[in-house]
Amino acid sequence: MLTDAQWAMLDPLVEQCRPKGKTPPHDLRRTMEAILWR
């Protein structure tokens, strides 16, 4: 759903505000795509 270019823009913003230790970093893109899909 998210292109690589879109994720490249969102990733730094998500990393700044996400609670550390909650979601492994490799799952964040999948989680964001699921939220947007719903």
CSV table of N, CA, C and O in Angstrom, one decimal:
chain,number,residue,atom,x,y,z
A,1,MET,N,0.8,-1.2,0.0
A,1,MET,CA,0.0,0.0,0.0
A,1,MET,C,0.9,1.3,0.0
A,1,MET,O,0.7,2.1,-0.8
A,2,LEU,N,1.8,1.3,0.9
A,2,LEU,CA,2.8,2.5,0.9
A,2,LEU,C,3.9,2.2,-0.1
A,2,LEU,O,4.5,1.1,0.0
A,3,THR,N,4.2,3.2,-0.9
A,3,THR,CA,5.4,3.0,-1.7
A,3,THR,C,6.6,3.2,-0.9
A,3,THR,O,6.6,3.7,0.2
A,4,ASP,N,7.8,2.8,-1.5
A,4,ASP,CA,9.0,3.0,-0.8
A,4,ASP,C,9.3,4.5,-0.5
A,4,ASP,O,9.8,4.8,0.5
A,5,ALA,N,8.9,5.3,-1.5
A,5,ALA,CA,9.2,6.8,-1.3
A,5,ALA,C,8.3,7.3,-0.2
A,5,ALA,O,8.7,8.1,0.6
A,6,GLN,N,7.0,6.9,-0.1
A,6,GLN,CA,6.2,7.3,1.0
A,6,GLN,C,6.7,6.9,2.3
A,6,GLN,O,6.7,7.6,3.3
A,7,TRP,N,7.1,5.6,2.4
A,7,TRP,CA,7.6,5.1,3.7
A,7,TRP,C,8.9,5.8,4.1
A,7,TRP,O,9.1,6.1,5.2
A,8,ALA,N,9.7,6.2,3.1
A,8,ALA,CA,11.0,6.9,3.4
A,8,ALA,C,10.7,8.3,4.0
A,8,ALA,O,11.5,8.7,4.9
A,9,MET,N,9.6,8.9,3.7
A,9,MET,CA,9.2,10.2,4.3
A,9,MET,C,8.6,9.9,5.7
A,9,MET,O,8.8,10.7,6.6
A,10,LEU,N,7.8,8.9,5.9
A,10,LEU,CA,7.1,8.6,7.1
A,10,LEU,C,8.0,8.0,8.2
A,10,LEU,O,7.8,8.3,9.4
A,11,ASP,N,9.0,7.2,7.8
A,11,ASP,CA,9.8,6.4,8.8
A,11,ASP,C,10.5,7.3,9.8
A,11,ASP,O,10.3,7.0,11.0
A,12,PRO,N,11.1,8.4,9.4
A,12,PRO,CA,11.8,9.2,10.4
A,12,PRO,C,10.8,9.8,11.4
A,12,PRO,O,11.0,9.9,12.6
A,13,LEU,N,9.6,10.2,10.9
A,13,LEU,CA,8.6,10.8,11.8
A,13,LEU,C,8.0,9.7,12.8
A,13,LEU,O,7.8,10.0,14.0
A,14,VAL,N,7.8,8.5,12.3
A,14,VAL,CA,7.3,7.5,13.2
A,14,VAL,C,8.4,7.1,14.2
A,14,VAL,O,8.0,6.9,15.4
A,15,GLU,N,9.6,7.1,13.8
A,15,GLU,CA,10.7,6.7,14.8
A,15,GLU,C,10.8,7.8,15.9
A,15,GLU,O,11.1,7.4,17.0
A,16,GLN,N,10.5,9.0,15.6
A,16,GLN,CA,10.6,10.1,16.6
A,16,GLN,C,9.6,10.0,17.7
A,16,GLN,O,9.8,10.3,18.8
A,17,CYS,N,8.4,9.5,17.3
A,17,CYS,CA,7.3,9.5,18.3
A,17,CYS,C,6.8,8.2,18.8
A,17,CYS,O,6.0,8.1,19.7
A,18,ARG,N,7.4,7.1,18.3
A,18,ARG,CA,6.9,5.8,18.8
A,18,ARG,C,7.6,5.4,20.1
A,18,ARG,O,8.7,5.8,20.4
A,19,PRO,N,6.8,4.8,21.0
A,19,PRO,CA,7.4,4.3,22.2
A,19,PRO,C,8.4,3.2,22.0
A,19,PRO,O,8.1,2.3,21.2
A,20,LYS,N,9.6,3.3,22.5
A,20,LYS,CA,10.6,2.3,22.3
A,20,LYS,C,10.2,1.0,23.0
A,20,LYS,O,9.7,1.0,24.1
A,21,GLY,N,10.5,-0.1,22.3
A,21,GLY,CA,10.3,-1.4,22.9
A,21,GLY,C,8.9,-2.0,22.7
A,21,GLY,O,8.6,-3.1,23.0
A,22,LYS,N,8.0,-1.2,22.1
A,22,LYS,CA,6.6,-1.7,21.9
A,22,LYS,C,6.5,-2.6,20.7
A,22,LYS,O,6.1,-3.7,20.7
A,23,THR,N,6.8,-2.0,19.5
A,23,THR,CA,6.8,-2.7,18.3
A,23,THR,C,8.1,-2.9,17.7
A,23,THR,O,8.8,-1.8,17.6
A,24,PRO,N,8.6,-4.0,17.3
A,24,PRO,CA,9.9,-4.2,16.7
A,24,PRO,C,9.9,-3.3,15.4
A,24,PRO,O,8.9,-3.2,14.7
A,25,PRO,N,11.0,-2.6,15.2
A,25,PRO,CA,11.1,-1.7,14.0
A,25,PRO,C,10.8,-2.3,12.7
A,25,PRO,O,10.2,-1.7,11.8
A,26,HIS,N,11.1,-3.6,12.5
A,26,HIS,CA,10.8,-4.2,11.2
A,26,HIS,C,9.3,-4.4,10.9
A,26,HIS,O,8.9,-4.7,9.8
A,27,ASP,N,8.5,-4.3,12.0
A,27,ASP,CA,7.0,-4.5,11.8
A,27,ASP,C,6.3,-3.2,11.6
A,27,ASP,O,5.1,-3.2,11.4
A,28,LEU,N,6.9,-2.1,11.8
A,28,LEU,CA,6.2,-0.8,11.7
A,28,LEU,C,5.6,-0.5,10.4
A,28,LEU,O,4.5,0.0,10.4
A,29,ARG,N,6.3,-0.8,9.3
A,29,ARG,CA,5.7,-0.5,8.0
A,29,ARG,C,4.4,-1.4,7.8
A,29,ARG,O,3.4,-0.9,7.3
A,30,ARG,N,4.5,-2.6,8.2
A,30,ARG,CA,3.3,-3.5,8.1
A,30,ARG,C,2.2,-3.0,8.9
A,30,ARG,O,1.0,-3.0,8.5
A,31,THR,N,2.5,-2.6,10.1
A,31,THR,CA,1.4,-2.0,11.0
A,31,THR,C,0.8,-0.8,10.4
A,31,THR,O,-0.4,-0.7,10.4
A,32,MET,N,1.6,0.1,9.9
A,32,MET,CA,1.1,1.3,9.3
A,32,MET,C,0.2,1.0,8.1
A,32,MET,O,-0.8,1.6,7.9
A,33,GLU,N,0.6,0.1,7.3
A,33,GLU,CA,-0.2,-0.3,6.1
A,33,GLU,C,-1.5,-0.9,6.5
A,33,GLU,O,-2.5,-0.6,5.9
A,34,ALA,N,-1.5,-1.7,7.6
A,34,ALA,CA,-2.8,-2.2,8.1
A,34,ALA,C,-3.7,-1.2,8.6
A,34,ALA,O,-4.9,-1.2,8.3
A,35,ILE,N,-3.2,-0.2,9.3
A,35,ILE,CA,-4.0,0.9,9.7
A,35,ILE,C,-4.6,1.7,8.6
A,35,ILE,O,-5.8,2.0,8.6
A,36,LEU,N,-3.8,2.0,7.6
A,36,LEU,CA,-4.3,2.8,6.4
A,36,LEU,C,-5.3,2.0,5.6
A,36,LEU,O,-6.2,2.5,5.1
A,37,TRP,N,-5.1,0.7,5.6
A,37,TRP,CA,-6.0,-0.2,4.8
A,37,TRP,C,-7.4,-0.2,5.4
A,37,TRP,O,-8.4,-0.1,4.7
A,38,ARG,N,-7.4,-0.2,6.8
A,38,ARG,CA,-8.7,-0.2,7.5
A,38,ARG,C,-9.4,1.1,7.3
A,38,ARG,O,-10.5,1.3,7.2
